[in-house]
Short mmCIF file of C-alpha atoms in Angstrom, two decimals:
data_model
loop_
_atom_site.label_atom_id
_atom_site.label_comp_id
_atom_site.label_asym_id
_atom_site.label_seq_id
_atom_site.Cartn_x
_atom_site.Cartn_y
_atom_site.Cartn_z
CA MET A 624 13.34 -7.68 20.79
CA GLY A 625 15.31 -9.54 18.28
CA ARG A 626 17.93 -7.55 16.31
CA GLN A 627 16.69 -9.24 13.07
CA ILE A 628 13.37 -8.21 13.49
CA GLU A 629 14.08 -4.56 14.15
CA GLU A 630 16.41 -4.46 11.19
CA LEU A 631 13.73 -5.84 9.10
CA ALA A 632 11.09 -3.45 10.32
CA ARG A 633 13.90 -0.58 9.72
CA PHE A 634 14.10 -2.11 6.32
CA VAL A 635 10.65 -1.45 5.76
CA ALA A 636 10.29 1.86 7.01
CA ARG A 637 13.38 3.43 5.01
CA THR A 638 13.04 1.25 1.86
CA ARG A 639 11.95 3.93 -1.19
CA CYS A 640 10.86 2.97 -4.55
CA GLU A 641 13.94 4.13 -6.09
CA ASP A 642 15.97 1.76 -3.83
CA ILE A 643 14.45 -1.02 -5.68
CA PRO A 644 16.01 -2.30 -9.04
CA GLU A 645 13.79 -1.87 -11.83
CA TRP A 646 13.55 -5.50 -12.68
CA VAL A 647 12.05 -6.17 -9.17
CA GLN A 648 9.49 -3.48 -9.63
CA ALA A 649 8.72 -4.83 -13.25
CA HIS A 650 8.12 -8.18 -11.65
CA ALA A 651 6.16 -6.61 -8.74
CA LYS A 652 3.72 -4.96 -11.19
CA LEU A 653 3.17 -8.32 -13.00
CA VAL A 654 2.39 -9.94 -9.48
CA LEU A 655 0.15 -7.15 -8.55
CA LEU A 656 -1.64 -7.31 -11.84
CA ASP A 657 -2.28 -10.98 -11.26
CA THR A 658 -3.49 -10.65 -7.72
CA LEU A 659 -5.77 -7.72 -8.86
CA GLY A 660 -7.52 -9.90 -11.44
CA VAL A 661 -8.01 -12.81 -8.89
CA ILE A 662 -9.83 -10.32 -6.54
CA LEU A 663 -12.07 -8.98 -9.44
CA ALA A 664 -13.09 -12.58 -10.36
CA GLY A 665 -13.38 -13.76 -6.75
CA SER A 666 -15.53 -10.99 -5.89
CA GLU A 667 -18.33 -12.72 -7.72
CA ARG A 668 -18.39 -15.90 -5.68
CA PRO A 669 -21.91 -16.04 -4.11
CA GLU A 670 -20.88 -16.24 -0.30
CA VAL A 671 -18.43 -13.19 -1.06
CA ALA A 672 -21.07 -10.92 -2.52
CA ALA A 673 -23.43 -11.83 0.32
CA LEU A 674 -20.70 -11.05 2.76
CA ARG A 675 -20.50 -7.59 0.88
CA GLU A 676 -24.06 -6.93 1.17
CA ARG A 677 -24.18 -7.69 4.87
CA LEU A 678 -21.25 -5.87 5.85
CA GLY A 679 -21.97 -3.02 3.62
CA ALA A 680 -24.86 -1.66 5.40
CA GLY A 681 -22.77 -0.66 8.51
CA ALA A 682 -19.52 -0.11 7.00
CA GLY A 683 -18.02 3.41 6.81
CA SER A 684 -15.91 4.80 3.90
CA GLY A 685 -12.50 5.69 2.76
CA ALA A 686 -11.48 2.79 0.76
CA THR A 687 -12.73 0.84 -2.51
CA VAL A 688 -14.04 -2.60 -2.64
CA TYR A 689 -13.13 -4.29 -5.67
CA ALA A 690 -16.32 -5.69 -6.64
CA ARG A 691 -19.34 -4.91 -8.98
CA GLY A 692 -20.56 -1.26 -8.27
CA TRP A 693 -17.08 -0.46 -6.71
CA PRO A 694 -18.67 0.29 -3.23
CA HIS A 695 -16.87 2.35 -0.67
CA SER A 696 -16.09 1.05 2.83
CA ASP A 697 -13.93 1.83 5.78
CA PRO A 698 -10.14 0.65 5.06
CA ARG A 699 -10.43 -2.33 7.32
CA THR A 700 -13.72 -3.72 5.83
CA ALA A 701 -12.56 -3.08 2.31
CA ALA A 702 -9.14 -4.91 3.01
CA LEU A 703 -11.22 -7.76 4.52
CA LEU A 704 -13.57 -7.93 1.59
CA ASN A 705 -10.98 -7.75 -0.94
CA GLY A 706 -8.74 -10.46 0.59
CA VAL A 707 -11.62 -12.63 0.94
CA ALA A 708 -12.46 -12.31 -2.67
CA GLY A 709 -8.95 -13.14 -3.76
CA ARG A 710 -8.85 -16.35 -1.67
CA ALA A 711 -12.21 -17.85 -3.36
CA ILE A 712 -11.12 -19.12 -6.55
CA GLU A 713 -7.93 -20.72 -5.77
CA LEU A 714 -5.82 -18.91 -8.19
CA CYS A 715 -3.65 -16.57 -6.31
CA GLU A 716 0.16 -16.55 -6.42
CA GLY A 717 2.50 -17.67 -3.68
CA LEU A 718 6.03 -18.32 -2.50
CA ARG A 719 7.73 -21.11 -3.73
CA LEU A 720 10.23 -22.14 -1.42
CA VAL A 721 8.37 -21.84 1.83
CA SER A 722 4.49 -21.68 2.35
CA GLY A 723 2.46 -18.43 1.99
CA GLN A 724 0.06 -16.45 -0.50
CA ALA A 725 2.09 -13.50 0.10
CA ALA A 726 0.60 -10.94 -2.53
CA MET A 727 -3.11 -11.84 -1.62
CA GLN A 728 -2.76 -11.17 2.00
CA VAL A 729 -0.43 -8.09 1.46
CA LEU A 730 -2.00 -6.29 -1.48
CA PRO A 731 -5.64 -5.75 0.21
CA ALA A 732 -4.05 -3.88 3.02
CA VAL A 733 -1.99 -1.98 0.58
CA LEU A 734 -4.79 -0.73 -1.49
CA ALA A 735 -7.06 0.03 1.17
CA VAL A 736 -4.49 1.91 3.29
CA ALA A 737 -2.89 3.84 0.30
CA GLU A 738 -6.32 4.92 -0.59
CA GLN A 739 -6.97 6.06 3.29
CA ALA A 740 -3.60 7.84 3.53
CA ALA A 741 -3.56 9.49 -0.14
CA SER A 742 -0.50 7.61 -1.03
CA THR A 743 1.26 7.72 -4.42
CA GLY A 744 1.76 5.03 -6.77
CA ARG A 745 5.39 4.86 -5.87
CA ASP A 746 4.64 4.37 -2.31
CA MET A 747 2.22 1.85 -2.84
CA LEU A 748 4.62 -0.32 -5.10
CA ALA A 749 7.53 -0.01 -2.30
CA ALA A 750 5.21 -1.11 0.61
CA PHE A 751 3.94 -4.09 -1.53
CA ILE A 752 7.23 -5.30 -2.43
CA VAL A 753 8.72 -4.85 1.22
CA GLY A 754 5.60 -6.29 2.65
CA TYR A 755 6.21 -9.42 0.34
CA ASP A 756 9.79 -9.34 1.45
CA VAL A 757 8.55 -9.66 5.08
CA VAL A 758 6.44 -12.81 4.39
CA GLY A 759 9.34 -14.53 2.75
CA ARG A 760 11.91 -13.71 5.25
CA LEU A 761 9.72 -14.68 8.22
CA ALA A 762 8.42 -17.74 6.60
CA GLY A 763 11.79 -19.03 6.05
CA GLY A 764 12.33 -19.29 9.84
CA PHE A 765 8.83 -20.34 10.68
CA THR A 766 7.62 -23.83 11.46
CA PRO A 767 3.74 -24.20 10.98
CA ARG A 768 2.03 -26.81 12.95
CA PRO A 769 1.23 -29.79 10.94
CA LEU A 770 -2.31 -29.25 10.30
CA ALA A 771 -2.07 -25.40 9.86
CA HIS A 772 -2.73 -23.48 6.82
CA GLN A 773 -0.57 -20.08 6.71
CA ASN A 774 -3.44 -17.74 5.97
CA GLY A 775 -3.52 -15.25 8.61
CA GLN A 776 -0.22 -15.98 10.00
CA VAL A 777 2.97 -14.77 8.87
CA SER A 778 1.58 -12.95 5.96
CA LEU A 779 -0.81 -11.00 8.47
CA LEU A 780 2.43 -9.69 10.24
CA ALA A 781 3.73 -8.54 6.65
CA ALA A 782 0.43 -6.72 5.82
CA ALA A 783 0.79 -4.89 9.07
CA ALA A 784 4.20 -3.96 8.11
CA ALA A 785 3.02 -2.64 4.75
CA GLY A 786 0.22 -0.78 6.16
CA ALA A 787 2.28 0.86 8.83
CA LYS A 788 4.78 1.94 6.09
CA LEU A 789 2.07 3.65 4.18
CA ARG A 790 0.80 5.39 7.30
CA GLY A 791 4.31 7.12 7.48
CA LEU A 792 5.28 5.17 10.68
CA ASP A 793 9.21 5.05 11.21
CA ALA A 794 11.20 2.04 12.23
CA ASP A 795 10.07 1.67 15.63
CA GLY A 796 6.37 2.26 14.68
CA VAL A 797 6.56 -0.43 12.01
CA SER A 798 7.91 -2.91 14.56
CA ARG A 799 5.15 -1.79 17.02
CA ALA A 800 2.39 -2.44 14.44
CA MET A 801 3.85 -5.81 13.61
CA ARG A 802 4.05 -6.86 17.24
CA ILE A 803 0.68 -5.55 18.19
CA ALA A 804 -0.50 -7.63 15.12
CA THR A 805 0.58 -10.79 16.78
CA THR A 806 -2.48 -10.79 18.88
CA LEU A 807 -4.44 -10.95 15.71
CA LEU A 808 -2.85 -13.96 14.23
CA LEU A 809 -5.04 -16.72 13.45
CA THR A 810 -4.95 -20.63 13.37
CA PRO A 811 -6.83 -22.01 10.39
CA SER A 812 -6.79 -25.69 9.81
CA TYR A 813 -5.98 -27.09 6.29
CA THR A 814 -8.74 -29.57 6.83
CA ASN A 815 -10.97 -26.79 6.07
CA ALA A 816 -9.86 -26.92 2.23
CA VAL A 817 -10.71 -30.52 1.60
CA ALA A 818 -13.97 -30.26 3.61
CA GLY A 819 -15.00 -27.47 1.42
CA ALA A 820 -15.00 -24.98 4.43
CA THR A 821 -14.78 -21.44 2.83
CA ALA A 822 -14.31 -20.11 6.38
CA LEU A 823 -10.63 -20.70 5.39
CA ASN A 824 -10.86 -17.85 2.96
CA VAL A 825 -11.64 -15.50 5.78
CA ALA A 826 -8.43 -16.06 7.44
CA GLY A 827 -6.77 -14.74 4.43
CA GLY A 828 -8.84 -11.76 4.51
CA MET A 829 -8.19 -11.08 8.02
CA SER A 830 -4.46 -10.41 6.89
CA GLY A 831 -5.75 -7.31 5.03
CA TYR A 832 -7.96 -6.26 7.89
CA ALA A 833 -5.04 -6.44 10.20
CA GLY A 834 -2.91 -4.50 7.89
CA ALA A 835 -5.45 -1.69 8.03
CA LEU A 836 -6.10 -1.94 11.68
CA ALA A 837 -2.59 -2.37 13.31
CA PRO A 838 -1.18 0.93 12.31
CA ASP A 839 -3.96 2.67 14.04
CA LEU A 840 -3.40 0.66 16.98
CA ALA A 841 0.20 1.84 16.92
CA LEU A 842 -0.65 5.40 16.34
CA ALA A 843 -3.15 5.30 19.10
CA GLY A 844 -0.46 4.32 21.70
CA PHE A 845 -0.75 0.81 22.07
CA GLU A 846 2.14 -1.34 22.92
CA ALA A 847 3.37 -4.59 22.34
CA GLN A 848 5.71 -6.98 24.30
CA GLU A 849 9.38 -6.94 23.01
CA ASN A 850 9.49 -10.63 21.80
CA ALA A 851 6.07 -10.80 20.63
CA ILE A 852 6.84 -12.10 17.14
CA GLU A 853 9.39 -14.70 18.43
CA GLU A 854 6.84 -15.99 20.81
CA ALA A 855 3.96 -16.02 18.79
CA LEU A 856 5.60 -17.74 15.68
CA GLY A 857 7.78 -20.00 17.80
CA GLN A 858 5.39 -20.98 20.86
CA LEU A 859 1.81 -19.79 19.94
CA VAL A 860 0.61 -20.31 16.57
CA GLY A 861 3.69 -22.18 15.29
CA GLY A 862 5.90 -25.09 16.21
CA GLY A 863 9.05 -23.10 15.95
CA PHE A 864 10.76 -19.92 14.71
CA THR A 865 14.13 -18.78 14.22
CA ALA A 866 15.36 -15.39 13.18
CA GLU A 867 18.55 -16.79 11.88
CA GLY A 868 18.50 -15.93 7.98
CA VAL A 869 15.86 -13.20 8.25
CA LEU A 870 18.46 -10.59 6.93
CA ASP A 871 20.10 -12.71 4.57
CA GLU A 872 20.95 -10.71 1.43
CA LEU A 873 18.39 -7.96 2.52
CA GLY A 874 17.92 -5.41 -0.27
CA THR A 875 19.53 -7.69 -2.80
CA ARG A 876 17.43 -10.88 -2.68
CA TRP A 877 14.00 -9.72 -3.27
CA GLU A 878 11.29 -12.30 -2.27
CA ILE A 879 8.51 -11.33 -4.70
CA THR A 880 10.81 -12.61 -7.49
CA ARG A 881 11.14 -16.03 -6.00
CA ASN A 882 7.28 -16.59 -6.20
CA TYR A 883 5.19 -18.80 -8.46
CA PHE A 884 2.19 -18.08 -10.48
CA ARG A 885 -0.93 -20.01 -11.13
CA LEU A 886 -2.92 -20.92 -14.23
CA TYR A 887 -4.65 -23.95 -12.86
CA ALA A 888 -7.65 -22.84 -10.80
CA CYS A 889 -6.81 -25.44 -8.12
CA CYS A 890 -4.43 -26.09 -5.11
CA ASN A 891 -0.87 -25.27 -5.94
CA PRO A 892 0.50 -28.92 -4.76
CA ILE A 893 -1.49 -30.71 -7.40
CA HIS A 894 -0.12 -28.56 -10.24
CA PRO A 895 3.04 -30.77 -11.19
CA ALA A 896 0.64 -33.77 -11.57
CA LEU A 897 -1.42 -31.78 -13.71
CA ASP A 898 1.51 -30.64 -15.85
CA CYS A 899 2.36 -34.31 -16.23
CA LEU A 900 -1.13 -35.32 -17.43
CA ALA A 901 -1.40 -32.42 -19.95
CA ALA A 902 1.96 -34.22 -21.38
CA ALA A 903 0.67 -37.41 -21.34
CA LEU A 904 -2.47 -36.49 -23.09
CA ALA A 905 -0.73 -34.45 -25.73
CA GLU A 906 1.53 -37.39 -26.38
CA LEU A 907 -1.48 -39.95 -26.78
CA ARG A 908 -3.59 -37.29 -28.71
CA PRO A 909 -4.52 -38.39 -32.34
CA ALA A 910 -3.61 -36.33 -35.07
CA SER A 911 -7.49 -35.83 -35.81
CA GLY A 912 -8.71 -34.54 -32.57
CA GLN A 913 -9.04 -35.07 -28.52
CA ILE A 914 -8.88 -38.00 -26.48
CA GLY A 915 -12.49 -38.67 -25.41
CA PRO A 916 -13.13 -39.38 -21.93
CA GLU A 917 -14.52 -42.61 -22.53
CA GLN A 918 -11.07 -43.69 -23.97
CA VAL A 919 -9.43 -43.32 -20.60
CA GLU A 920 -9.25 -46.40 -18.80
CA ARG A 921 -7.22 -44.81 -15.95
CA ILE A 922 -5.05 -42.23 -14.76
CA GLU A 923 -2.04 -43.21 -12.20
CA VAL A 924 -0.54 -40.53 -10.23
CA ALA A 925 2.37 -40.94 -7.91
CA THR A 926 3.44 -37.57 -6.00
CA TYR A 927 4.79 -36.36 -2.94
CA ARG A 928 2.72 -36.84 0.27
CA PHE A 929 1.10 -33.31 0.73
CA ALA A 930 -0.31 -33.36 -3.01
CA SER A 931 -1.20 -37.03 -2.54
CA VAL A 932 -3.79 -36.61 0.34
CA MET A 933 -5.99 -34.40 -2.01
CA ARG A 934 -7.51 -37.48 -3.42
CA ASN A 935 -11.24 -37.16 -2.73
CA PRO A 936 -13.18 -38.04 -5.97
CA ASP A 937 -16.51 -36.80 -4.22
CA PRO A 938 -15.68 -33.20 -3.41
CA PRO A 939 -18.84 -31.80 -1.56
CA ASN A 940 -18.70 -28.11 -3.14
CA TYR A 941 -16.99 -25.77 -5.48
CA PHE A 942 -14.33 -24.78 -2.88
CA ALA A 943 -13.30 -28.34 -1.97
CA SER A 944 -13.15 -29.22 -5.70
CA LYS A 945 -10.21 -26.90 -5.87
CA TYR A 946 -8.48 -29.36 -3.38
CA SER A 947 -9.25 -32.60 -5.45
CA LEU A 948 -6.81 -33.99 -7.78
CA PRO A 949 -9.05 -36.39 -9.30
CA HIS A 950 -11.49 -33.79 -10.09
CA ALA A 951 -8.79 -31.29 -11.67
CA ALA A 952 -7.39 -34.29 -13.51
CA ALA A 953 -10.93 -35.41 -14.96
CA ALA A 954 -11.90 -31.89 -15.94
CA MET A 955 -8.38 -31.48 -17.86
CA VAL A 956 -9.36 -34.56 -19.91
CA VAL A 957 -13.09 -33.49 -20.32
CA ARG A 958 -12.58 -29.88 -20.78
CA GLY A 959 -9.37 -29.52 -22.23
CA GLY A 960 -7.85 -27.65 -19.20
CA ALA A 961 -7.98 -26.88 -15.45
CA GLY A 962 -8.06 -23.18 -15.58
CA PHE A 963 -10.81 -20.61 -14.25
CA SER A 964 -13.41 -21.34 -16.92
CA GLN A 965 -12.94 -25.02 -16.85
CA LEU A 966 -13.05 -25.69 -13.22
CA ASP A 967 -16.26 -23.68 -12.61
CA ASP A 968 -19.35 -24.60 -10.73
CA SER A 969 -20.80 -26.67 -13.59
CA ALA A 970 -17.66 -29.06 -13.54
CA LEU A 971 -18.76 -30.33 -10.14
CA THR A 972 -22.11 -31.53 -11.60
CA ASP A 973 -20.81 -32.77 -14.77
CA PRO A 974 -21.58 -36.46 -14.99
CA VAL A 975 -19.00 -37.24 -17.44
CA ILE A 976 -16.32 -35.56 -15.23
CA GLY A 977 -17.78 -37.27 -12.32
CA ALA A 978 -17.44 -40.69 -13.68
CA LEU A 979 -13.96 -39.95 -14.60
CA ARG A 980 -13.02 -38.96 -11.15
CA ARG A 981 -13.33 -42.55 -10.25
CA ARG A 982 -10.51 -43.96 -12.52
CA VAL A 983 -7.88 -41.38 -11.10
CA GLN A 984 -5.58 -43.24 -8.87
CA ILE A 985 -3.11 -41.48 -6.47
CA SER A 986 -0.48 -42.72 -4.38
CA GLU A 987 2.45 -41.13 -2.31
CA ASP A 988 6.07 -41.98 -3.50
CA PRO A 989 8.14 -41.54 -0.40
CA ALA A 990 11.24 -40.73 -2.51
CA MET A 991 9.36 -37.76 -4.00
CA SER A 992 8.32 -36.62 -0.63
CA ALA A 993 11.85 -36.66 0.56
CA LEU A 994 12.49 -33.97 -2.01
CA THR A 995 10.08 -31.48 -0.82
CA PRO A 996 10.07 -28.55 -0.48
CA ARG A 997 13.00 -27.87 -2.93
CA LEU A 998 11.27 -29.95 -5.44
CA ARG A 999 7.32 -30.94 -5.95
CA PRO A 1000 7.68 -33.99 -7.98
CA ALA A 1001 4.99 -35.89 -9.64
CA ARG A 1002 4.59 -38.82 -12.34
CA VAL A 1003 1.53 -39.60 -14.17
CA THR A 1004 0.51 -42.57 -16.34
CA VAL A 1005 -2.34 -42.44 -18.83
CA THR A 1006 -3.53 -45.89 -19.92
CA LEU A 1007 -6.38 -45.90 -22.71
CA SER A 1008 -9.06 -48.42 -23.43
CA ASP A 1009 -7.05 -49.68 -26.57
CA GLY A 1010 -4.00 -50.47 -24.50
CA ARG A 1011 -1.82 -47.29 -25.47
CA GLN A 1012 -0.10 -45.81 -22.64
CA ALA A 1013 1.98 -42.81 -21.83
CA THR A 1014 4.00 -41.85 -18.51
CA HIS A 1015 5.37 -38.37 -17.91
CA SER A 1016 7.17 -37.14 -14.73
CA ARG A 1017 8.42 -33.65 -13.41
CA ASP A 1018 10.44 -32.38 -10.69
CA SER A 1019 8.03 -29.37 -10.14
CA HIS A 1020 5.17 -27.34 -11.70
CA ARG A 1021 5.56 -24.75 -14.33
CA GLY A 1022 5.03 -21.13 -13.22
CA ASP A 1023 7.77 -20.56 -10.51
CA PHE A 1024 11.17 -18.84 -10.97
CA SER A 1025 12.81 -21.86 -12.34
CA GLU A 1026 10.44 -22.50 -15.48
CA LYS A 1027 8.33 -19.41 -15.66
CA PHE A 1028 5.15 -18.80 -17.37
CA SER A 1029 5.56 -16.21 -20.09
CA GLU A 1030 4.48 -12.61 -19.49
CA THR A 1031 1.88 -13.07 -22.22
CA GLU A 1032 0.33 -15.96 -20.21
CA ILE A 1033 0.08 -14.01 -16.78
CA ARG A 1034 -1.56 -10.99 -18.64
CA ALA A 1035 -4.09 -13.32 -20.57
CA LYS A 1036 -5.08 -14.81 -17.39
CA PHE A 1037 -5.55 -11.09 -15.90
CA ARG A 1038 -7.75 -10.24 -18.83
CA GLU A 1039 -9.77 -13.39 -18.53
CA LEU A 1040 -10.42 -12.77 -14.80
CA ALA A 1041 -10.84 -9.28 -14.93
CA GLY A 1042 -13.46 -9.70 -17.80
CA THR A 1043 -15.88 -10.95 -15.21
CA LEU A 1044 -16.37 -7.32 -14.10
CA LEU A 1045 -14.93 -5.17 -16.68
CA THR A 1046 -15.21 -4.55 -20.64
CA GLU A 1047 -12.49 -5.84 -22.82
CA ASP A 1048 -10.87 -2.52 -23.50
CA GLY A 1049 -11.44 -1.61 -19.88
CA ALA A 1050 -9.20 -4.60 -18.75
CA VAL A 1051 -6.67 -3.59 -21.29
CA GLU A 1052 -6.42 -0.09 -19.87
CA VAL A 1053 -6.30 -1.21 -16.28
CA GLU A 1054 -3.54 -3.34 -17.25
CA ARG A 1055 -1.64 -0.45 -18.98
CA ALA A 1056 -2.23 1.53 -15.66
CA VAL A 1057 -0.70 -1.00 -13.62
CA ASP A 1058 2.25 -1.00 -15.84
CA ARG A 1059 2.88 2.51 -14.97
CA ILE A 1060 1.98 2.64 -11.30
CA GLU A 1061 4.88 4.50 -10.25
CA GLU A 1062 3.48 7.61 -12.12
CA TRP A 1063 0.12 7.46 -10.06
CA ALA A 1064 -0.47 10.65 -7.95
CA GLY A 1065 -2.83 8.49 -6.12
CA ILE A 1066 -4.88 5.25 -6.04
CA SER A 1067 -7.79 7.25 -7.70
CA GLU A 1068 -6.02 6.55 -11.37
CA LEU A 1069 -6.96 2.89 -10.74
CA THR A 1070 -10.28 3.46 -9.07
CA ASP A 1071 -11.74 5.80 -11.29
CA LEU A 1072 -10.57 3.93 -14.40
CA LEU A 1073 -12.36 0.77 -12.90
CA ARG A 1074 -15.62 2.60 -12.33
CA ARG A 1075 -15.47 3.96 -15.99
CA SER A 1076 -14.71 0.29 -17.29
CA GLY A 1077 -17.33 -1.71 -15.36
CA ARG A 1078 -19.62 -3.99 -17.41
CA GLY A 1079 -23.24 -2.56 -16.87
#
């Protein structure tokens, strides 16, 4: 087994909450809060609720499902359901410089295993932060296959590491759990997204499932080959892997602080174009009010290749609409934004939005493509029927560590999403509870509060 992987496992096993700088802990609490809100809102999606009902009948107990009624299930099923829910509305945060939605694939395992193991809040927070670190560090050396979506890949191994830490495994045990978890790695295609295939979200949920399962396999005495991680990422699910750089600035550079947040409820690559569109509309907006969709003659978008392929003007369902730049752009014009409430099911059937989608033109700019992933550029020109025109460009989207959303914006997003299941006062109380997670004697301080704060 590689020295770097073993040292990373040792870091996971030995890092305590007090070893992590307070500013990193504070940022991690915000990431946890944001991710929890996304899980709560995502649990209301019809396919997620139906899956919960089907799996609930045969499930055990030991962990909370973060959904209406707060049912219990066995830790593996709870982590699966919470992970699927969090992927369902395309609002989870992610890594900025490499591909991966780390928190949404690590946190469900942390929540479930912490409840199973009666972990303290400090233990939970440490496991969440170091699990996130594993995602960023492995992803930095990982070359995904061209069509692969990274749900259920590197992040699945990180979830296993976080789960193993909470189960009390030592460095060898964390390493073994991660290597065992390579047999559970998935190969979801990005084509699922534009096709509206919600099966993609199951891959994200399986990271949580593996995070709860792999530690039990290690504790039961299962073994794994020494080079399992290097082989799996380099030759099986991936197109290449190098462990060089995995240990760079270990313990001083924290990957969770290098993330991005989302306020637009759609795929992250199209966010720079939406930022440009918002700026162009603001420039053209008359003092007396909004620009009506009938005033927009066309919207021209130039962006990097990966974003430019998200151009379907007729997304077949809610999930596919999250990967359609014409849809998100049209909704922004018609509804004044592209957040959770604007990009809902009704937006898909809104005839005004549908008509405007046809007037959004998207092209790849090769010069912009050459700048990725360091930058994610876009340029948008809005032309109105009276001939007025505005063009705005950006190097990247708002919301990452280089141009952060304010903490107020992130907390407002949580309250909106949590409001799908919680009372207004209850959402505020949960927010305050997460802010003091290091004081929790156990996760019941969160789950009991959720049960008291539910709507109806």
